[in-house]
Tab-separated table of N, CA and C in Angstrom:
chain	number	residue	atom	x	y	z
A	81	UNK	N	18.775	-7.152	10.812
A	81	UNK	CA	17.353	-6.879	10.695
A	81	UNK	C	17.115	-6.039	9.438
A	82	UNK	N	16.183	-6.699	8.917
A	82	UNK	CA	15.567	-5.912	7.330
A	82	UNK	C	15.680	-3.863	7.799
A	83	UNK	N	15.006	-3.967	8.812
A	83	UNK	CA	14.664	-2.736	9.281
A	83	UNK	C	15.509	-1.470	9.085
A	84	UNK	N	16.497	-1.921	9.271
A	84	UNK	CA	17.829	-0.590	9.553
A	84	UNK	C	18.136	-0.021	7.947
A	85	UNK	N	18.152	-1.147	7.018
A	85	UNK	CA	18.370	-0.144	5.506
A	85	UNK	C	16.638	0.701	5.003
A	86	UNK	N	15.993	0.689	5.857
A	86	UNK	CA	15.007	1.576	5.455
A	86	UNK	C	15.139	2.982	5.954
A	87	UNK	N	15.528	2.617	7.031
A	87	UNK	CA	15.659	4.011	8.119
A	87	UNK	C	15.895	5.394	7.277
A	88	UNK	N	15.745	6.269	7.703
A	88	UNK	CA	15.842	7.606	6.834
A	88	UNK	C	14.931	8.440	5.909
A	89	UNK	N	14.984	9.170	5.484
A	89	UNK	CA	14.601	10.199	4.486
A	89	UNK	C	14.827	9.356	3.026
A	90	UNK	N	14.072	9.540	2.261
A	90	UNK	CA	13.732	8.917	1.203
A	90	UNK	C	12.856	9.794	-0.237
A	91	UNK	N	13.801	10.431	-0.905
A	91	UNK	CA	12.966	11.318	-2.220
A	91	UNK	C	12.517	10.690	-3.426
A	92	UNK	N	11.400	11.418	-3.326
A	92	UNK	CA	10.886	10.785	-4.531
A	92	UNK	C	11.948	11.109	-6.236
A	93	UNK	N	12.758	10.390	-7.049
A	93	UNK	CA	13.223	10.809	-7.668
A	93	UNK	C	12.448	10.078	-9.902
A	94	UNK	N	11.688	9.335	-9.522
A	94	UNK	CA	10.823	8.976	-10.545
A	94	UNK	C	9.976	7.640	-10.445
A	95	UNK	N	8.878	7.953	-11.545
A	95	UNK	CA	7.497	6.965	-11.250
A	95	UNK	C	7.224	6.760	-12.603
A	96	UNK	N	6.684	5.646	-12.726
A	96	UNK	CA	6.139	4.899	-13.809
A	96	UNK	C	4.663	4.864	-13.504
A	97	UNK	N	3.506	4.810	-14.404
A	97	UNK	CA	2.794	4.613	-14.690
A	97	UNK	C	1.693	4.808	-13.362
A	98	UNK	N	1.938	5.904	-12.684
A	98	UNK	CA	1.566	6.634	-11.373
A	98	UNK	C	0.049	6.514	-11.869
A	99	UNK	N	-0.324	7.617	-12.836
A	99	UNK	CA	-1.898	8.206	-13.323
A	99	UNK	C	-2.421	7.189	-13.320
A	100	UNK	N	-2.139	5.849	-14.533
A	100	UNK	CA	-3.433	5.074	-14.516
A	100	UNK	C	-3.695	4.105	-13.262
A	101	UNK	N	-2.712	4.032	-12.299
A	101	UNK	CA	-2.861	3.727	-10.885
A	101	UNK	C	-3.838	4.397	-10.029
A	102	UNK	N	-3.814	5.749	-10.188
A	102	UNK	CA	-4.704	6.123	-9.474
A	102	UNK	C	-5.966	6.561	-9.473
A	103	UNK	N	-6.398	6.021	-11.203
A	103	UNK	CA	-7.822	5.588	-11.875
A	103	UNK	C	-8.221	4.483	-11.408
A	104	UNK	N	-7.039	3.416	-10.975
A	104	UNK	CA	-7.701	2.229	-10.512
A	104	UNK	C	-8.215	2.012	-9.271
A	105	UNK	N	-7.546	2.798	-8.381
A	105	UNK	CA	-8.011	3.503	-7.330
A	105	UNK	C	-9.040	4.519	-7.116
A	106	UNK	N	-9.815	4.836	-8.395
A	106	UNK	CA	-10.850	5.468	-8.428
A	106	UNK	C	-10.818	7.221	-7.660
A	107	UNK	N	-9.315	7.436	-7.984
A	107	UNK	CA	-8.872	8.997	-7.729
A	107	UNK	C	-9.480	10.262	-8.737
A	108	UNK	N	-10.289	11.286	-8.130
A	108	UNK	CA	-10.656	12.247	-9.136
A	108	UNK	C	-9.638	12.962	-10.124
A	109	UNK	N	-10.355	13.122	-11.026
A	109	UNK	CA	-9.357	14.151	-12.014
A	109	UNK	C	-8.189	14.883	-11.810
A	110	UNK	N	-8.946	16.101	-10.780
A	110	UNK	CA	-7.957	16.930	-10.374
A	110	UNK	C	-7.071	16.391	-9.113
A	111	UNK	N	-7.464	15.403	-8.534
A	111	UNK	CA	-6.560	15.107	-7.202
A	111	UNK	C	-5.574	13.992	-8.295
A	112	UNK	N	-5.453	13.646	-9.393
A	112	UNK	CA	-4.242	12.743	-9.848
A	112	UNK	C	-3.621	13.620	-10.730
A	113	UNK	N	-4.174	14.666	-11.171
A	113	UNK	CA	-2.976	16.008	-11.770
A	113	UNK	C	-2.050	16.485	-10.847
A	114	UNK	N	-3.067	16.904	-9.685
A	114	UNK	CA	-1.905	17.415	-8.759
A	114	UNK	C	-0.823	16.368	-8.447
A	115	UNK	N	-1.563	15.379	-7.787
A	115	UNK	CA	-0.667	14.251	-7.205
A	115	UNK	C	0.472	14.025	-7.895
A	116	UNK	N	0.042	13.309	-9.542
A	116	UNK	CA	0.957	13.275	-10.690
A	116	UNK	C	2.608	14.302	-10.833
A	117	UNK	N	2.092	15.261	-10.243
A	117	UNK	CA	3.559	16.331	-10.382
A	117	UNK	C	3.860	16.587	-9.322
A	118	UNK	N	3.800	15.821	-8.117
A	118	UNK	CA	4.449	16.033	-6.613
A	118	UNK	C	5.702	15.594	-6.556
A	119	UNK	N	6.403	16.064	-5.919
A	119	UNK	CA	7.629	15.200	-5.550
A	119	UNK	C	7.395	14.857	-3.692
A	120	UNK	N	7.228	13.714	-3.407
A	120	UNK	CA	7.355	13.563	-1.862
A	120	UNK	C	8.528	12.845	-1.606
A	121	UNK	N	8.190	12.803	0.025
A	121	UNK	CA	9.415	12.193	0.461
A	121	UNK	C	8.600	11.466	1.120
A	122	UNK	N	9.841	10.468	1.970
A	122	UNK	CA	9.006	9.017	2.802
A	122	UNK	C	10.163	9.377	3.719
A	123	UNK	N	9.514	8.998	5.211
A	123	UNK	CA	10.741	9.298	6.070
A	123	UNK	C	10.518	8.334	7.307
A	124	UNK	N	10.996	7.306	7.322
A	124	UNK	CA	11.205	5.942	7.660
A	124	UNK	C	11.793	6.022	9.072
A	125	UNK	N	10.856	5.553	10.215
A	125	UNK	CA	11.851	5.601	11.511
A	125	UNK	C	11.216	4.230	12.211
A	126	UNK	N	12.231	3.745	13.247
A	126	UNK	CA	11.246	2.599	13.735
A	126	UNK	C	12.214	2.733	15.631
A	127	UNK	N	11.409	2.285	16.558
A	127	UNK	CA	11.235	2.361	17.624
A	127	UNK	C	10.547	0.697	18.476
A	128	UNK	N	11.760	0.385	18.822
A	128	UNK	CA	10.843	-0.897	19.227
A	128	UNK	C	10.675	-1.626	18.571
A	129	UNK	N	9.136	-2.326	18.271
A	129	UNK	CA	8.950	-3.161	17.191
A	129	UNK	C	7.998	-1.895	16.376
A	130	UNK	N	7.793	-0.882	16.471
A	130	UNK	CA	7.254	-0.017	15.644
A	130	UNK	C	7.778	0.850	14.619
A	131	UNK	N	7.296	0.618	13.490
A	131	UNK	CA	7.877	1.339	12.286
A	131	UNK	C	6.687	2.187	11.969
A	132	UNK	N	7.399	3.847	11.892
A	132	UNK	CA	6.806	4.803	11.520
A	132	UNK	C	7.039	4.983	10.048
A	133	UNK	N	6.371	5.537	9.135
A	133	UNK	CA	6.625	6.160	7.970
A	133	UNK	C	5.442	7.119	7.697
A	134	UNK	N	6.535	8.222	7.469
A	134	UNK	CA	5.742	10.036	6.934
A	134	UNK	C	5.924	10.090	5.953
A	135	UNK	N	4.727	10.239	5.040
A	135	UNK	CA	4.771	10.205	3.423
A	135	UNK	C	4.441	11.941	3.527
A	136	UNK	N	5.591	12.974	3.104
A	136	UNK	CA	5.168	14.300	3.334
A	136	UNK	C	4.915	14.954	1.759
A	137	UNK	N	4.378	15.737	1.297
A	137	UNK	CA	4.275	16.183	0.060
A	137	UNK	C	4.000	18.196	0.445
A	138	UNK	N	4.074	18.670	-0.553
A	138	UNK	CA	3.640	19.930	-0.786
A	138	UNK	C	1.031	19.924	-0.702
A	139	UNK	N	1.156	18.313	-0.657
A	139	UNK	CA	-0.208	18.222	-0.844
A	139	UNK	C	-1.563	18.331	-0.026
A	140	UNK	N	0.233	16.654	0.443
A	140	UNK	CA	-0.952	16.103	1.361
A	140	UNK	C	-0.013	15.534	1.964
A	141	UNK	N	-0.214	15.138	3.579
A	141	UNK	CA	0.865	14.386	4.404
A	141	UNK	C	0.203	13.478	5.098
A	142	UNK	N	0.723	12.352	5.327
A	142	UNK	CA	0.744	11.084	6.125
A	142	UNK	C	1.643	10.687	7.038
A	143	UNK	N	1.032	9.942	8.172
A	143	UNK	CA	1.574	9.168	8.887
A	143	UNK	C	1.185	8.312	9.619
A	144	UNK	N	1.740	7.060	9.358
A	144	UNK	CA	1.412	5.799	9.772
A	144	UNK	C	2.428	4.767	10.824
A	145	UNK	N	2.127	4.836	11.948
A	145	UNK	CA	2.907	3.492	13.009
A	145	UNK	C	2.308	2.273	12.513
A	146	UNK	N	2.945	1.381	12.757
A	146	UNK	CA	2.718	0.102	12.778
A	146	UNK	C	3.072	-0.901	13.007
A	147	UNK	N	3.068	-2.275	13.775
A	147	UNK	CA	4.032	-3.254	13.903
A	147	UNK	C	4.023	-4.425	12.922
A	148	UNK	N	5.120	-4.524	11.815
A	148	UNK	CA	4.846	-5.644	10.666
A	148	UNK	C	4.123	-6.731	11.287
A	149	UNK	N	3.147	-7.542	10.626
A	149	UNK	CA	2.611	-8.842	10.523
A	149	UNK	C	1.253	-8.496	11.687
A	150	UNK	N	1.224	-7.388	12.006
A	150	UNK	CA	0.076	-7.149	12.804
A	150	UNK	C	-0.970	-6.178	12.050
A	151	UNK	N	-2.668	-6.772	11.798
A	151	UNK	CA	-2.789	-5.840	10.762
A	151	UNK	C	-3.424	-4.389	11.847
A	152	UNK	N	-4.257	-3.246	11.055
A	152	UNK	CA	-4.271	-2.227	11.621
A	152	UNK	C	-5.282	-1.502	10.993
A	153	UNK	N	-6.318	-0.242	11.004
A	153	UNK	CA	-7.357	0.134	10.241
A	153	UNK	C	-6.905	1.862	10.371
A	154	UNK	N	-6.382	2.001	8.216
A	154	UNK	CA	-5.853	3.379	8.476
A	154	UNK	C	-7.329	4.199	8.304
A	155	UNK	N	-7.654	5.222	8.943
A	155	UNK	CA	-8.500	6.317	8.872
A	155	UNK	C	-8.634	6.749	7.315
A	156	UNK	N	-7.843	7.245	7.351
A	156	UNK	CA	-8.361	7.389	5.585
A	156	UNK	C	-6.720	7.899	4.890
A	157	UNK	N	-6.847	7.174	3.704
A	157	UNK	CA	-5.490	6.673	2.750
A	157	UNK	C	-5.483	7.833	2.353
A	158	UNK	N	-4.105	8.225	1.989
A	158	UNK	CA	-3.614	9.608	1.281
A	158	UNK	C	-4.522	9.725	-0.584
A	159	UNK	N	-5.487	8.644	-0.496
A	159	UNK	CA	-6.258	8.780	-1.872
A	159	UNK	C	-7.626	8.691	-1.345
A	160	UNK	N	-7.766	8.903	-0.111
A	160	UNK	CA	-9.137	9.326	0.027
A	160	UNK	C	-10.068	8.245	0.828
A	161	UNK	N	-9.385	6.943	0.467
A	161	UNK	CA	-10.236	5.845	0.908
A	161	UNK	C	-10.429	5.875	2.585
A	162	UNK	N	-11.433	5.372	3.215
A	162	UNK	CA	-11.545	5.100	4.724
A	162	UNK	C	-11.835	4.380	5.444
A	163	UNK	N	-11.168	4.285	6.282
A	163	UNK	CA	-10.829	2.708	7.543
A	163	UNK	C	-10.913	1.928	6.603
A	164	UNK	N	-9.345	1.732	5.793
A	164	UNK	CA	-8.937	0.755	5.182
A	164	UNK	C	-8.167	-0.274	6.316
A	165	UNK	N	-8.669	-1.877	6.273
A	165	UNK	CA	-7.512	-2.449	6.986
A	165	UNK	C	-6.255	-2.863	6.313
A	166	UNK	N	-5.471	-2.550	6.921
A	166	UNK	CA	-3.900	-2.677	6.602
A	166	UNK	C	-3.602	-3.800	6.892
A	167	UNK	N	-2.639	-4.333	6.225
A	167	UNK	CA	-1.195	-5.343	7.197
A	167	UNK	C	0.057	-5.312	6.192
A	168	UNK	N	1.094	-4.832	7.166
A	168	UNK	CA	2.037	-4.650	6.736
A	168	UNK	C	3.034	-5.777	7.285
A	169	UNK	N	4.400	-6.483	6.220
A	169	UNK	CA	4.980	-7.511	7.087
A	169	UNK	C	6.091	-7.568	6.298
A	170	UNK	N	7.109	-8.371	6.472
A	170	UNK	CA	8.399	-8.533	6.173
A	170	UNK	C	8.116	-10.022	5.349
A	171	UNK	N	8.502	-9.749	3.841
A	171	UNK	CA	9.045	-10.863	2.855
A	171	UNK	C	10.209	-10.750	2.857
A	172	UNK	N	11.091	-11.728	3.425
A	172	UNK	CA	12.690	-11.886	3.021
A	172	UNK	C	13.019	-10.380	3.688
A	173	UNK	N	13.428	-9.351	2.343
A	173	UNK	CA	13.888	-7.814	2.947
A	173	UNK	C	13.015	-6.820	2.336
A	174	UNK	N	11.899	-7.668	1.821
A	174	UNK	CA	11.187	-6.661	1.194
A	174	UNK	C	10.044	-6.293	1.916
A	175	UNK	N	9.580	-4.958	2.216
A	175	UNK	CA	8.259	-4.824	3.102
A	175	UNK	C	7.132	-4.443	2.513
A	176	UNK	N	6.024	-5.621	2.609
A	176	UNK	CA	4.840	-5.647	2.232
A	176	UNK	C	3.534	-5.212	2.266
A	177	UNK	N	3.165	-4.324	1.727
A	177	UNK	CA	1.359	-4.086	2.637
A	177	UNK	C	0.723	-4.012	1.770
A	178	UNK	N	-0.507	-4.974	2.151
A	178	UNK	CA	-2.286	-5.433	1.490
A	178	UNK	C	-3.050	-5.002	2.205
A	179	UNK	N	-3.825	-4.189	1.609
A	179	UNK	CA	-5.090	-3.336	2.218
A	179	UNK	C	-6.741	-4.171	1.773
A	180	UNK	N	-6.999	-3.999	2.532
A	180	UNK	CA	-8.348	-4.565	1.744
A	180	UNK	C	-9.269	-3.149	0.943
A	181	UNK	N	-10.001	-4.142	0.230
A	181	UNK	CA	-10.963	-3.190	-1.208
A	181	UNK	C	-12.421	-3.026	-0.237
A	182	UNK	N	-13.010	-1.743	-0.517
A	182	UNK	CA	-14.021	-1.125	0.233
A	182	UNK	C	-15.187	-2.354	0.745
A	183	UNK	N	-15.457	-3.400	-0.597
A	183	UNK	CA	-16.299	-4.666	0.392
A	183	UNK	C	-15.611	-5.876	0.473
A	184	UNK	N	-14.623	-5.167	1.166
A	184	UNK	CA	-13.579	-6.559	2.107
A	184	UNK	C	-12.500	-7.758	1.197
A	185	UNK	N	-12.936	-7.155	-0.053
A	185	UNK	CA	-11.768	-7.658	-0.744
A	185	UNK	C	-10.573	-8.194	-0.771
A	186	UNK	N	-9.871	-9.433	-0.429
A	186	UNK	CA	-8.117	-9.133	0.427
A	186	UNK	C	-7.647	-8.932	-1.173
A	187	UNK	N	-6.096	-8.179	-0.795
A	187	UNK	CA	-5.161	-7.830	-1.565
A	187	UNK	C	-5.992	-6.703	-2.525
A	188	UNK	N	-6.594	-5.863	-2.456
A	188	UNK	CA	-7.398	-4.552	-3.321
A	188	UNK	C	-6.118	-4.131	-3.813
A	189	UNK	N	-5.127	-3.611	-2.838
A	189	UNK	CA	-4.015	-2.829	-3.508
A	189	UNK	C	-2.906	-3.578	-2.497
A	190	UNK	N	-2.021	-3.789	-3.298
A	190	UNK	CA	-0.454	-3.804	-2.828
A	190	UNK	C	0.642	-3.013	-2.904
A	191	UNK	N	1.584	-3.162	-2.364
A	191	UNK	CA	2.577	-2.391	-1.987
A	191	UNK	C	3.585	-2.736	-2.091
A	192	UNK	N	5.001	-3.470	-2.214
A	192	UNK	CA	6.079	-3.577	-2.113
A	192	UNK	C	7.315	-2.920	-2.018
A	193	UNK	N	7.919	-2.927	-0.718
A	193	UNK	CA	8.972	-1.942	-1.178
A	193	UNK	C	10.652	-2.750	-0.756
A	194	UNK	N	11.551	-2.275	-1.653
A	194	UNK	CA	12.878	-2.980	-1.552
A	194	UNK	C	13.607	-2.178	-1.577
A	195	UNK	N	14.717	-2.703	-1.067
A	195	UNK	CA	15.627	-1.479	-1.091
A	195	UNK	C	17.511	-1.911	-1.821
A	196	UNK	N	17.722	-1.315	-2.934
A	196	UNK	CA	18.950	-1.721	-3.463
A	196	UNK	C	20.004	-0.437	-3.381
A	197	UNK	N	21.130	-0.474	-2.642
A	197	UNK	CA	21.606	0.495	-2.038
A	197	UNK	C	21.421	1.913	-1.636
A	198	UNK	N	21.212	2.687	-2.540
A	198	UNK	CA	20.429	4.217	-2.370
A	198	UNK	C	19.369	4.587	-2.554
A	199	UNK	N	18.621	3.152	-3.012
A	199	UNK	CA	17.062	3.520	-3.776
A	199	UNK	C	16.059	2.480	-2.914
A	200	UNK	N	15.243	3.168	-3.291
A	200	UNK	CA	13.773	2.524	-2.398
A	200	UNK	C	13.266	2.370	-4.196
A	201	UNK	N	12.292	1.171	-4.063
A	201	UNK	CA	11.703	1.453	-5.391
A	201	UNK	C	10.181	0.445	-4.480
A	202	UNK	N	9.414	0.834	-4.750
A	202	UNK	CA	8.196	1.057	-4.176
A	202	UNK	C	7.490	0.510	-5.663
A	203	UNK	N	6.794	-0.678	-5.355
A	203	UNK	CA	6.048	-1.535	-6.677
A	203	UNK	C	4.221	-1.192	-6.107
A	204	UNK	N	3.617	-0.255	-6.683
A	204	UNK	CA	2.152	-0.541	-6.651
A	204	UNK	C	1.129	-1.376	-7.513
A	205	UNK	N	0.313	-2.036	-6.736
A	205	UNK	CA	-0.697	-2.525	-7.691
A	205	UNK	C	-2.534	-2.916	-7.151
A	206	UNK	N	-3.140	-2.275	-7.843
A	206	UNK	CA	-4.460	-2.454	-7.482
A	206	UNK	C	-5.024	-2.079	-9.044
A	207	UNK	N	-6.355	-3.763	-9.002
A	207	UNK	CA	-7.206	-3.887	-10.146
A	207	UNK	C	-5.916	-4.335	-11.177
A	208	UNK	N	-4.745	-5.096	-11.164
A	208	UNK	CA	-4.384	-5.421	-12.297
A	208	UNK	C	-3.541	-4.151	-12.788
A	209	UNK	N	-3.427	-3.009	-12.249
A	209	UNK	CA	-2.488	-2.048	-13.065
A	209	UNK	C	-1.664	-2.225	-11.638
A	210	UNK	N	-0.223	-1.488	-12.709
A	210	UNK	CA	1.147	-1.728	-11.889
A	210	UNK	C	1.819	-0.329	-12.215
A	211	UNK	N	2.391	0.105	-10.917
A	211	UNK	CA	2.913	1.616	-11.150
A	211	UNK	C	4.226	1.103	-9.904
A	212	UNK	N	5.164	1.764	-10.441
A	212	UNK	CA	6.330	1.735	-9.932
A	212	UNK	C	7.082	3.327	-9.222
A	213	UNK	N	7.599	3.399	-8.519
A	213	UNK	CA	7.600	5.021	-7.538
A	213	UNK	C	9.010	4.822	-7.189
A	214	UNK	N	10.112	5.470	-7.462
A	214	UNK	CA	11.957	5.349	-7.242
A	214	UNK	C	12.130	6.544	-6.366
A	215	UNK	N	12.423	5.709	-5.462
A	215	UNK	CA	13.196	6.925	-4.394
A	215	UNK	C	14.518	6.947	-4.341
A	216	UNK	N	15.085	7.538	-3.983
A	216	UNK	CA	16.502	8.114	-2.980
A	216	UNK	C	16.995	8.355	-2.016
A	217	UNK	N	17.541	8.021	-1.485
A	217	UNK	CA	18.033	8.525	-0.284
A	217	UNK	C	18.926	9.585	0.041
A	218	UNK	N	17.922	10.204	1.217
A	218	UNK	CA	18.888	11.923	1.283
A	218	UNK	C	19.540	11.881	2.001
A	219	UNK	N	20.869	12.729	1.439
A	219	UNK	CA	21.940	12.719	2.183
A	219	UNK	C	21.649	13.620	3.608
């Protein structure tokens, strides 16, 4: 099962082109300075057919259950947005989530994440810009 190499604690260890991502996302000034110099972690657990992930920061913290291929309406996104619908699902080993854009837009922002032995590398994209986010895995 795709599932089991996600499992764990996951550091943020570098990002590409984060800022103008989160212009496209229509993030204020000061909330993409701060954001910009965070280091978070992602901490990946699953139960059942439910996969948890805690996006924790010094900022701002998240957490989201969910069962892949079932979609879901998050309260409001760690960038502010609210009752975004979600769906998150399994490509091959890569795990996917498309949110919809505030007037129902499909695919507003995407997500991809893969995993090549110690690293998570996490592909964002919304409006045509692409930002890339490298994690680690903690020992």
């Amino acid at each position: 099962m795709a599932t089991e190499k996600y499992l764990g604690k996951w550091d943020l260890s570098g990002s590409d082109n984060f800022e103008p991502y989160m212009v496209a996302l229509g993030v204020g000034i000061a909330t993409r300075k701060i954001a910009a110099n965070l280091k978070s972690t992602h901490e990946i657990s699953a139960s059942g057919d439910n996969i948890t992930i805690n996006s924790k920061s010094t900022f701002k913290n998240k957490s989201v259950t969910f069962v892949p291929g079932v979609a879901y309406t998050v309260a409001e996104t760690l960038d502010g947005r609210k009752n975004v619908e979600t769906l998150q699902k399994w490509d091959g080993e890569k795990l996917v989530e498309s949110q919809k854009g505030p007037e129902g837009e499909e695919d507003y922002t995407t997500s991809v994440r893969e995993i090549e032995g110690d690293k998570m590398t996490i592909t964002l994209q919304c409006k045509g810009v692409t930002c890339t986010r490298i994690y680690k895995k903690a020992a």
